[in-house]
């Protein structure tokens, strides 16, 4: 029988803020509080930083997914009052975030010596636009000193035949693109010029050159009308007489729309023109912002897990205390007022604070076991899960690149591009060893798609895998030397794969905060969620 873990005693026992979980959102809040001179205690159940935003080795990833796909054993009751104390105990439990986990290793001999040389993102694929608000936040807060980024080489739009169409990100790229006809190049250029003119006119609105009708006479720039800005973006693009191919590139590879914009019956997030223009503006302003980034998208060296760690390091510099391997088992509630008082740790120690930030996977152990009148209204949100959908994720390790001349690239499969029932976009991000996420000579491919259930999600991911990759069932697996063909036209063969479904939550549990904390969106797509980003 293994001995119970030995937990350290924490001193002092009173803080301005306690943060449980080292996900990106929690780390941003902790860094902000530390920078404001507050005393902060930051805890995490895991032996690593990042929680659901971490980057892990192959064994760590497998263990984490499996352990977080089954419910933890809840305490026998939710609320227990201790007569010798002036507060009650509200027990917590961790709800599973992942489900339907499938791990497959096709060539163990190739991975055996390198299992711990991988940094695999739990919530991939995710990239950042160079002009993203999170980048601005990192620069302003100083967290950028603790993380390095590299550019994504290119973006592509894929189809069911295995064809990858380049996404042009500048005027020069448009004219160099051999996949576009001269007419398509001119149409795309005119549209980008119109968008740029609208943005310039918007900035200059109210100046002496504004004639009051949305026109800037000096610059000759015309704003898009308010009526057009409020209509669906797909309608505006159609009215501009842009062909389907160009509309698809704009909607799904630049504006990063999730759902089929042509079918309002299934589209759960119909983009308005103003939102589409904002996303195009973000894309255009990202190109060329940094001298070492050739395109609009960047990715952190060593994986996405470096982002929460960057804010954690900044917090530590400002005096934040970090304790890993320390679960929070219960909340402390004042008997008289029912208000939050502190937390009880797995060590049995009680720590007190004015404010609390909780990982959204923490909930009341057994809401039905405790009468609602025992809990203050500030605890009510802990009784329910704020699940905002599911995302299917896939991770594949290969030894060849999808494009022989490129290492790091993003592929977008628009709705209906792989099969008729595909109603959401599928995104695939290939990262190579030059970003220190895997050994040199290997590649990691992340895939994701929004879904309603596991069956739909796995069909989406498997469809993209089938187009992009070759699985060992169709190759000679007797010798590892034949895993990859020297013929660069052949698809990469999968060495290892992981497939799982993740719940998405957009609520960060914050107790006793009198201000609203806005967590920046991270694009990869383009949304990052508190409990796992798409």
CSV table of C-alpha atoms in Angstrom, one decimal, residues 39-469:
chain,number,residue,atom,x,y,z
A,39,UNK,CA,-0.8,38.9,-1.6
A,40,UNK,CA,-1.6,35.8,-3.7
A,41,UNK,CA,-1.5,32.1,-3.1
A,42,UNK,CA,-1.7,30.0,-6.3
A,43,UNK,CA,-2.5,26.3,-5.9
A,44,UNK,CA,-2.7,23.4,-8.3
A,45,UNK,CA,-3.6,19.7,-7.9
A,46,UNK,CA,-1.2,18.7,-10.6
A,47,UNK,CA,2.6,18.4,-10.4
A,48,UNK,CA,2.9,20.8,-13.4
A,49,UNK,CA,1.7,24.3,-14.4
A,50,UNK,CA,-1.1,25.0,-16.9
A,51,UNK,CA,-4.0,22.7,-15.8
A,52,UNK,CA,-6.1,22.2,-19.0
A,53,UNK,CA,-3.8,24.5,-20.9
A,54,UNK,CA,-0.6,22.6,-20.2
A,55,UNK,CA,1.8,20.9,-22.6
A,56,UNK,CA,2.8,17.4,-21.6
A,57,UNK,CA,4.9,14.5,-22.5
A,58,UNK,CA,3.2,11.4,-24.1
A,59,UNK,CA,3.0,9.5,-20.8
A,60,UNK,CA,1.8,12.6,-18.9
A,61,UNK,CA,-0.8,13.4,-21.5
A,62,UNK,CA,-2.2,9.9,-21.5
A,63,UNK,CA,-2.4,9.8,-17.7
A,64,UNK,CA,-4.0,13.2,-17.5
A,65,UNK,CA,-6.7,12.5,-20.0
A,66,UNK,CA,-7.5,9.2,-18.4
A,67,UNK,CA,-7.6,10.5,-14.9
A,68,UNK,CA,-9.7,13.5,-15.9
A,69,UNK,CA,-12.3,11.5,-17.9
A,70,UNK,CA,-13.8,9.8,-14.9
A,71,UNK,CA,-15.5,11.5,-11.9
A,72,UNK,CA,-13.5,11.8,-8.7
A,73,UNK,CA,-15.0,10.2,-5.5
A,74,UNK,CA,-17.1,12.9,-3.8
A,75,UNK,CA,-17.2,13.4,0.0
A,76,UNK,CA,-20.2,11.9,1.7
A,77,UNK,CA,-21.9,15.3,2.1
A,78,UNK,CA,-21.7,18.8,0.8
A,79,UNK,CA,-21.9,20.9,3.9
A,80,UNK,CA,-20.6,20.0,7.4
A,81,UNK,CA,-20.7,22.3,10.3
A,82,UNK,CA,-17.9,22.2,12.9
A,83,UNK,CA,-19.1,23.5,16.2
A,84,UNK,CA,-15.7,24.5,17.4
A,85,UNK,CA,-15.2,26.9,14.5
A,86,UNK,CA,-17.1,29.9,13.3
A,87,UNK,CA,-17.4,28.6,9.7
A,88,UNK,CA,-18.9,25.6,7.8
A,89,UNK,CA,-17.3,23.3,5.3
A,90,UNK,CA,-18.6,23.2,1.7
A,91,UNK,CA,-17.0,20.1,0.1
A,92,UNK,CA,-15.8,20.3,-3.5
A,93,UNK,CA,-15.2,17.7,-6.2
A,94,UNK,CA,-13.7,17.8,-9.6
A,95,UNK,CA,-16.0,17.0,-12.5
A,96,UNK,CA,-14.5,15.2,-15.6
A,97,UNK,CA,-13.7,17.5,-18.5
A,98,UNK,CA,-12.7,14.9,-21.0
A,99,UNK,CA,-14.5,11.8,-22.4
A,100,UNK,CA,-14.2,9.1,-25.0
A,101,UNK,CA,-10.5,9.0,-24.8
A,102,UNK,CA,-8.7,6.9,-27.5
A,103,UNK,CA,-4.9,6.5,-27.4
A,104,UNK,CA,-3.2,4.4,-30.1
A,105,UNK,CA,0.5,3.7,-30.5
A,106,UNK,CA,1.3,2.1,-33.9
A,107,UNK,CA,5.1,2.1,-33.7
A,108,UNK,CA,6.2,2.0,-30.0
A,109,UNK,CA,9.8,1.3,-31.0
A,110,UNK,CA,10.0,4.7,-32.6
A,111,UNK,CA,8.7,6.5,-29.6
A,112,UNK,CA,10.3,4.5,-26.8
A,113,UNK,CA,13.4,6.7,-26.5
A,114,UNK,CA,11.6,10.0,-27.1
A,115,UNK,CA,8.4,9.7,-25.0
A,116,UNK,CA,9.4,12.5,-22.7
A,117,UNK,CA,10.8,14.7,-25.4
A,118,UNK,CA,7.3,15.8,-26.5
A,119,UNK,CA,5.4,18.9,-25.3
A,120,UNK,CA,1.9,18.0,-26.5
A,121,UNK,CA,-0.9,20.7,-26.0
A,122,UNK,CA,-4.0,19.5,-24.2
A,123,UNK,CA,-6.1,22.1,-25.9
A,124,UNK,CA,-4.6,22.2,-29.4
A,125,UNK,CA,-4.7,23.4,-32.0
A,126,UNK,CA,-4.3,27.0,-30.9
A,127,UNK,CA,-2.3,29.8,-32.5
A,128,UNK,CA,-2.1,33.5,-31.8
A,129,UNK,CA,-2.6,36.4,-34.2
A,130,UNK,CA,0.4,38.8,-33.9
A,131,UNK,CA,-2.1,41.7,-33.1
A,132,UNK,CA,-4.2,39.6,-30.7
A,133,UNK,CA,-5.2,41.3,-27.4
A,134,UNK,CA,-3.4,38.5,-25.5
A,135,UNK,CA,-0.1,39.5,-27.1
A,136,UNK,CA,-0.8,43.2,-26.1
A,137,UNK,CA,-1.4,42.0,-22.6
A,138,UNK,CA,1.8,40.0,-22.5
A,139,UNK,CA,3.8,42.9,-23.7
A,140,UNK,CA,2.2,45.3,-21.3
A,141,UNK,CA,2.4,43.0,-18.2
A,142,UNK,CA,6.0,41.9,-18.9
A,143,UNK,CA,5.0,38.2,-19.3
A,144,UNK,CA,6.4,38.3,-22.8
A,145,UNK,CA,9.9,38.2,-21.2
A,146,UNK,CA,9.3,34.6,-20.3
A,147,UNK,CA,8.1,33.1,-23.6
A,148,UNK,CA,9.3,33.0,-27.1
A,149,UNK,CA,7.2,32.8,-30.3
A,150,UNK,CA,7.9,31.7,-33.8
A,151,UNK,CA,5.9,32.2,-37.0
A,152,UNK,CA,3.5,29.8,-38.6
A,153,UNK,CA,4.8,29.4,-42.1
A,154,UNK,CA,1.5,29.4,-44.0
A,155,UNK,CA,-2.2,28.7,-43.8
A,156,UNK,CA,-4.2,26.5,-46.2
A,157,UNK,CA,-7.8,25.7,-47.0
A,158,UNK,CA,-8.3,22.0,-47.7
A,159,UNK,CA,-10.9,19.8,-49.5
A,160,UNK,CA,-11.9,16.2,-49.6
A,161,UNK,CA,-9.5,15.3,-52.4
A,162,UNK,CA,-6.4,16.2,-50.4
A,163,UNK,CA,-5.9,19.5,-52.2
A,164,UNK,CA,-4.5,22.3,-50.0
A,165,UNK,CA,-5.2,25.9,-51.2
A,166,UNK,CA,-2.9,28.6,-49.9
A,167,UNK,CA,-4.4,31.5,-47.9
A,168,UNK,CA,-2.8,34.7,-49.2
A,169,UNK,CA,-2.0,37.1,-46.4
A,170,UNK,CA,-0.7,40.1,-48.3
A,171,UNK,CA,-0.9,41.9,-51.7
A,172,UNK,CA,2.4,40.3,-52.8
A,173,UNK,CA,1.1,36.8,-51.7
A,174,UNK,CA,-2.1,37.3,-53.6
A,175,UNK,CA,-0.2,37.9,-56.9
A,176,UNK,CA,2.3,35.1,-56.3
A,177,UNK,CA,-0.4,32.6,-55.5
A,178,UNK,CA,-0.6,30.2,-58.5
A,179,UNK,CA,-3.8,28.6,-57.2
A,180,UNK,CA,-5.8,31.7,-57.9
A,181,UNK,CA,-6.9,32.9,-61.4
A,182,UNK,CA,-6.2,36.4,-62.4
A,183,UNK,CA,-9.9,37.3,-62.0
A,184,UNK,CA,-9.9,35.8,-58.4
A,185,UNK,CA,-6.8,37.8,-57.6
A,186,UNK,CA,-8.4,41.0,-58.7
A,187,UNK,CA,-11.6,40.2,-56.8
A,188,UNK,CA,-9.7,39.5,-53.6
A,189,UNK,CA,-7.5,42.6,-54.0
A,190,UNK,CA,-10.6,44.8,-54.5
A,191,UNK,CA,-12.3,43.4,-51.5
A,192,UNK,CA,-9.2,43.9,-49.2
A,193,UNK,CA,-8.8,47.4,-50.6
A,194,UNK,CA,-12.5,48.1,-49.7
A,195,UNK,CA,-12.0,46.7,-46.2
A,196,UNK,CA,-8.9,48.8,-45.7
A,197,UNK,CA,-10.7,51.9,-46.9
A,198,UNK,CA,-13.5,51.3,-44.4
A,199,UNK,CA,-11.1,50.9,-41.6
A,200,UNK,CA,-9.2,54.1,-42.5
A,201,UNK,CA,-12.5,56.0,-42.9
A,202,UNK,CA,-13.7,54.7,-39.5
A,203,UNK,CA,-10.6,55.9,-37.7
A,204,UNK,CA,-10.8,59.3,-39.5
A,205,UNK,CA,-14.6,59.7,-38.8
A,206,UNK,CA,-15.3,63.0,-37.2
A,207,UNK,CA,-12.3,64.7,-38.7
A,208,UNK,CA,-12.6,67.6,-41.1
A,209,UNK,CA,-12.5,65.2,-44.1
A,210,UNK,CA,-15.7,63.5,-43.0
A,211,UNK,CA,-18.7,64.6,-45.1
A,212,UNK,CA,-21.1,63.1,-42.6
A,213,UNK,CA,-22.2,60.4,-45.0
A,214,UNK,CA,-19.5,57.9,-44.1
A,215,UNK,CA,-17.1,59.2,-46.8
A,216,UNK,CA,-13.6,60.6,-46.3
A,217,UNK,CA,-13.2,63.0,-49.2
A,218,UNK,CA,-9.4,63.6,-48.6
A,219,UNK,CA,-8.5,60.0,-48.6
A,220,UNK,CA,-11.2,58.9,-51.0
A,221,UNK,CA,-12.1,56.1,-48.6
A,222,UNK,CA,-15.7,55.0,-48.2
A,223,UNK,CA,-17.1,53.4,-45.0
A,224,UNK,CA,-19.3,50.3,-45.3
A,225,UNK,CA,-22.9,51.4,-44.5
A,226,UNK,CA,-24.4,50.7,-41.1
A,227,UNK,CA,-27.1,48.6,-42.8
A,228,UNK,CA,-24.4,46.4,-44.4
A,229,UNK,CA,-22.5,46.1,-41.2
A,230,UNK,CA,-25.5,44.6,-39.4
A,231,UNK,CA,-26.4,42.1,-42.1
A,232,UNK,CA,-24.9,38.6,-42.2
A,233,UNK,CA,-21.3,38.6,-43.5
A,234,UNK,CA,-22.1,35.8,-46.0
A,235,UNK,CA,-24.7,38.0,-47.6
A,236,UNK,CA,-22.4,41.0,-47.8
A,237,UNK,CA,-19.7,38.8,-49.5
A,238,UNK,CA,-22.3,37.4,-51.9
A,239,UNK,CA,-23.5,40.9,-52.8
A,240,UNK,CA,-19.8,41.8,-53.5
A,241,UNK,CA,-20.1,39.0,-56.2
A,242,UNK,CA,-17.2,37.1,-54.7
A,243,UNK,CA,-17.0,33.5,-56.0
A,244,UNK,CA,-17.5,30.6,-53.5
A,245,UNK,CA,-13.8,29.8,-53.3
A,246,UNK,CA,-12.9,33.3,-52.3
A,247,UNK,CA,-15.8,33.5,-49.8
A,248,UNK,CA,-14.6,30.3,-48.3
A,249,UNK,CA,-11.1,31.6,-47.8
A,250,UNK,CA,-12.4,34.8,-46.2
A,251,UNK,CA,-15.0,33.2,-44.0
A,252,UNK,CA,-13.2,30.2,-42.7
A,253,UNK,CA,-9.4,30.8,-43.0
A,254,UNK,CA,-9.2,34.5,-42.3
A,255,UNK,CA,-12.4,35.4,-40.3
A,256,UNK,CA,-12.2,31.9,-38.8
A,257,UNK,CA,-16.0,31.2,-38.7
A,258,UNK,CA,-16.9,28.0,-37.0
A,259,UNK,CA,-20.3,27.0,-38.5
A,260,UNK,CA,-21.7,26.8,-42.0
A,261,UNK,CA,-22.6,30.4,-42.7
A,262,UNK,CA,-24.7,29.4,-45.8
A,263,UNK,CA,-27.1,27.3,-43.7
A,264,UNK,CA,-28.8,29.3,-41.0
A,265,UNK,CA,-30.7,26.3,-39.9
A,266,UNK,CA,-27.5,24.7,-38.4
A,267,UNK,CA,-25.3,27.8,-37.9
A,268,UNK,CA,-25.1,28.5,-34.2
A,269,UNK,CA,-22.9,31.6,-34.7
A,270,UNK,CA,-23.8,33.6,-37.7
A,271,UNK,CA,-21.2,36.3,-38.3
A,272,UNK,CA,-22.4,39.8,-38.9
A,273,UNK,CA,-20.5,41.9,-41.4
A,274,UNK,CA,-19.1,44.2,-38.6
A,275,UNK,CA,-17.7,41.1,-36.8
A,276,UNK,CA,-16.2,39.8,-40.1
A,277,UNK,CA,-14.6,43.1,-40.8
A,278,UNK,CA,-13.1,43.2,-37.3
A,279,UNK,CA,-11.6,39.8,-37.8
A,280,UNK,CA,-10.2,40.8,-41.2
A,281,UNK,CA,-8.7,43.8,-39.6
A,282,UNK,CA,-7.1,41.7,-36.9
A,283,UNK,CA,-5.6,39.4,-39.6
A,284,UNK,CA,-4.3,42.3,-41.7
A,285,UNK,CA,-2.8,44.2,-38.7
A,286,UNK,CA,-1.1,41.0,-37.6
A,287,UNK,CA,0.9,40.6,-40.9
A,288,UNK,CA,4.2,42.3,-40.5
A,289,UNK,CA,3.7,43.4,-36.9
A,290,UNK,CA,6.9,41.6,-35.7
A,291,UNK,CA,10.0,41.4,-37.8
A,292,UNK,CA,10.6,37.8,-36.9
A,293,UNK,CA,7.1,36.7,-37.9
A,294,UNK,CA,6.6,36.4,-41.7
A,295,UNK,CA,2.8,35.9,-41.5
A,296,UNK,CA,-0.2,36.7,-39.3
A,297,UNK,CA,0.1,33.7,-36.9
A,298,UNK,CA,2.6,32.8,-34.2
A,299,UNK,CA,3.0,29.8,-31.8
A,300,UNK,CA,5.0,29.6,-28.5
A,301,UNK,CA,8.2,27.7,-28.4
A,302,UNK,CA,7.8,24.6,-26.2
A,303,UNK,CA,4.0,24.7,-26.7
A,304,UNK,CA,0.9,26.5,-25.4
A,305,UNK,CA,1.7,25.5,-21.9
A,306,UNK,CA,4.3,28.2,-21.8
A,307,UNK,CA,1.6,30.9,-21.8
A,308,UNK,CA,0.2,30.3,-18.3
A,309,UNK,CA,3.8,29.7,-17.1
A,310,UNK,CA,4.8,33.1,-18.4
A,311,UNK,CA,2.1,34.8,-16.3
A,312,UNK,CA,3.0,32.6,-13.4
A,313,UNK,CA,6.7,33.6,-13.5
A,314,UNK,CA,5.6,37.2,-13.7
A,315,UNK,CA,3.4,36.6,-10.6
A,316,UNK,CA,6.2,35.0,-8.7
A,317,UNK,CA,8.5,38.0,-9.4
A,318,UNK,CA,5.8,40.1,-7.7
A,319,UNK,CA,5.6,37.9,-4.7
A,320,UNK,CA,2.9,35.3,-5.5
A,321,UNK,CA,3.4,32.0,-3.7
A,322,UNK,CA,3.0,28.8,-5.8
A,323,UNK,CA,2.2,25.3,-4.4
A,324,UNK,CA,1.8,22.4,-6.8
A,325,UNK,CA,0.4,19.0,-5.9
A,326,UNK,CA,-2.0,20.7,-3.5
A,327,UNK,CA,-5.7,20.0,-4.1
A,328,UNK,CA,-8.4,22.3,-2.7
A,329,UNK,CA,-11.0,20.0,-1.1
A,330,UNK,CA,-13.6,22.4,0.4
A,331,UNK,CA,-14.6,26.0,0.8
A,332,UNK,CA,-15.0,27.7,4.1
A,333,UNK,CA,-18.3,29.5,4.7
A,334,UNK,CA,-19.1,31.9,7.5
A,335,UNK,CA,-21.9,30.4,9.7
A,336,UNK,CA,-23.8,33.7,10.2
A,337,UNK,CA,-23.6,35.4,6.9
A,338,UNK,CA,-22.9,32.4,4.6
A,339,UNK,CA,-20.2,34.3,2.8
A,340,UNK,CA,-16.9,32.9,1.6
A,341,UNK,CA,-14.1,32.8,4.1
A,342,UNK,CA,-11.3,30.6,2.8
A,343,UNK,CA,-10.4,27.1,1.6
A,344,UNK,CA,-9.5,23.7,3.1
A,345,UNK,CA,-6.6,22.0,1.5
A,346,UNK,CA,-5.9,18.2,1.1
A,347,UNK,CA,-3.4,18.6,3.9
A,348,UNK,CA,-6.2,19.5,6.2
A,349,UNK,CA,-4.9,23.1,6.6
A,350,UNK,CA,-7.3,26.0,6.4
A,351,UNK,CA,-6.2,29.0,4.4
A,352,UNK,CA,-8.1,32.3,4.4
A,353,UNK,CA,-8.5,35.0,1.8
A,354,UNK,CA,-10.7,37.9,0.8
A,355,UNK,CA,-11.1,36.7,-2.7
A,356,UNK,CA,-11.0,33.4,-4.6
A,357,UNK,CA,-10.6,32.2,-8.2
A,358,UNK,CA,-11.5,28.6,-8.9
A,359,UNK,CA,-10.9,26.3,-11.8
A,360,UNK,CA,-14.3,25.8,-13.5
A,361,UNK,CA,-14.0,22.0,-13.2
A,362,UNK,CA,-14.5,22.3,-9.5
A,363,UNK,CA,-18.1,22.0,-8.3
A,364,UNK,CA,-20.1,21.2,-5.2
A,365,UNK,CA,-19.6,17.6,-4.3
A,366,UNK,CA,-23.4,16.8,-3.9
A,367,UNK,CA,-25.6,19.9,-4.3
A,368,UNK,CA,-28.8,17.9,-3.4
A,369,UNK,CA,-27.3,17.0,-0.1
A,370,UNK,CA,-27.3,20.5,1.1
A,371,UNK,CA,-30.3,22.7,1.6
A,372,UNK,CA,-30.1,25.8,-0.6
A,373,UNK,CA,-30.7,28.1,2.4
A,374,UNK,CA,-27.3,27.0,3.9
A,375,UNK,CA,-25.4,28.4,1.0
A,376,UNK,CA,-25.0,32.1,0.3
A,377,UNK,CA,-26.1,33.2,-3.1
A,378,UNK,CA,-22.5,33.7,-4.2
A,379,UNK,CA,-22.0,29.9,-4.0
A,380,UNK,CA,-25.0,29.1,-6.2
A,381,UNK,CA,-23.1,29.0,-9.4
A,382,UNK,CA,-21.0,26.2,-8.1
A,383,UNK,CA,-24.0,23.9,-8.1
A,384,UNK,CA,-24.3,23.7,-11.9
A,385,UNK,CA,-21.9,23.2,-14.8
A,386,UNK,CA,-21.9,26.0,-17.3
A,387,UNK,CA,-21.1,23.8,-20.3
A,388,UNK,CA,-21.2,25.7,-23.6
A,389,UNK,CA,-20.7,22.8,-25.9
A,390,UNK,CA,-18.1,20.2,-26.8
A,391,UNK,CA,-15.0,20.1,-28.9
A,392,UNK,CA,-13.4,17.0,-30.5
A,393,UNK,CA,-9.6,17.0,-30.4
A,394,UNK,CA,-7.0,14.9,-32.1
A,395,UNK,CA,-3.2,14.6,-31.8
A,396,UNK,CA,-1.1,12.7,-34.2
A,397,UNK,CA,2.7,12.2,-34.3
A,398,UNK,CA,4.3,11.6,-37.7
A,399,UNK,CA,7.8,11.7,-39.2
A,400,UNK,CA,7.0,13.6,-42.4
A,401,UNK,CA,5.5,17.0,-43.0
A,402,UNK,CA,2.1,17.6,-44.7
A,403,UNK,CA,4.0,19.9,-47.1
A,404,UNK,CA,7.6,18.9,-47.8
A,405,UNK,CA,8.9,22.4,-47.9
A,406,UNK,CA,7.2,23.6,-44.7
A,407,UNK,CA,7.5,22.8,-41.0
A,408,UNK,CA,4.7,24.7,-39.2
A,409,UNK,CA,1.3,25.3,-41.0
A,410,UNK,CA,-2.4,25.6,-40.4
A,411,UNK,CA,-5.0,23.8,-42.5
A,412,UNK,CA,-8.7,24.7,-42.4
A,413,UNK,CA,-11.5,22.4,-43.7
A,414,UNK,CA,-14.6,24.6,-44.2
A,415,UNK,CA,-18.1,23.1,-43.5
A,416,UNK,CA,-19.2,20.6,-46.1
A,417,UNK,CA,-15.7,20.3,-47.6
A,418,UNK,CA,-15.1,16.7,-46.5
A,419,UNK,CA,-18.7,15.3,-46.4
A,420,UNK,CA,-22.2,16.7,-46.7
A,421,UNK,CA,-23.2,16.5,-43.1
A,422,UNK,CA,-20.1,18.4,-41.9
A,423,UNK,CA,-21.6,21.6,-40.4
A,424,UNK,CA,-18.5,23.0,-38.6
A,425,UNK,CA,-15.0,23.9,-39.6
A,426,UNK,CA,-12.2,21.5,-38.8
A,427,UNK,CA,-8.7,22.9,-38.1
A,428,UNK,CA,-5.4,21.1,-38.2
A,429,UNK,CA,-2.1,22.6,-37.0
A,430,UNK,CA,1.2,21.0,-37.8
A,431,UNK,CA,4.1,21.9,-35.5
A,432,UNK,CA,7.7,20.6,-36.0
A,433,UNK,CA,10.7,20.0,-33.9
A,434,UNK,CA,12.0,23.5,-34.5
A,435,UNK,CA,9.4,24.7,-32.0
A,436,UNK,CA,10.7,22.2,-29.4
A,437,UNK,CA,7.4,20.4,-29.1
A,438,UNK,CA,8.9,17.1,-30.4
A,439,UNK,CA,12.3,15.6,-31.4
A,440,UNK,CA,13.8,17.0,-34.6
A,441,UNK,CA,12.6,15.0,-37.6
A,442,UNK,CA,9.2,14.4,-36.2
A,443,UNK,CA,5.9,16.5,-36.4
A,444,UNK,CA,2.9,16.9,-34.2
A,445,UNK,CA,-0.5,17.4,-35.9
A,446,UNK,CA,-3.3,18.9,-33.7
A,447,UNK,CA,-6.9,18.7,-34.9
A,448,UNK,CA,-10.2,20.2,-33.5
A,449,UNK,CA,-13.8,20.7,-34.4
A,450,UNK,CA,-16.9,21.9,-32.5
A,451,UNK,CA,-19.4,19.1,-32.0
A,452,UNK,CA,-22.7,18.2,-30.2
A,453,UNK,CA,-21.6,14.7,-29.1
A,454,UNK,CA,-18.8,12.2,-29.3
A,455,UNK,CA,-20.1,10.4,-32.4
A,456,UNK,CA,-20.3,13.6,-34.4
A,457,UNK,CA,-17.0,14.9,-33.1
A,458,UNK,CA,-15.0,11.7,-33.9
A,459,UNK,CA,-16.5,11.6,-37.3
A,460,UNK,CA,-15.2,15.1,-38.0
A,461,UNK,CA,-11.7,14.5,-36.7
A,462,UNK,CA,-11.4,11.1,-38.4
A,463,UNK,CA,-12.5,12.6,-41.7
A,464,UNK,CA,-9.7,15.1,-41.6
A,465,UNK,CA,-7.2,12.5,-40.5
A,466,UNK,CA,-8.1,10.3,-43.4
A,467,UNK,CA,-7.5,13.0,-45.9
A,468,UNK,CA,-4.2,14.2,-44.4
A,469,UNK,CA,-2.6,11.1,-43.1
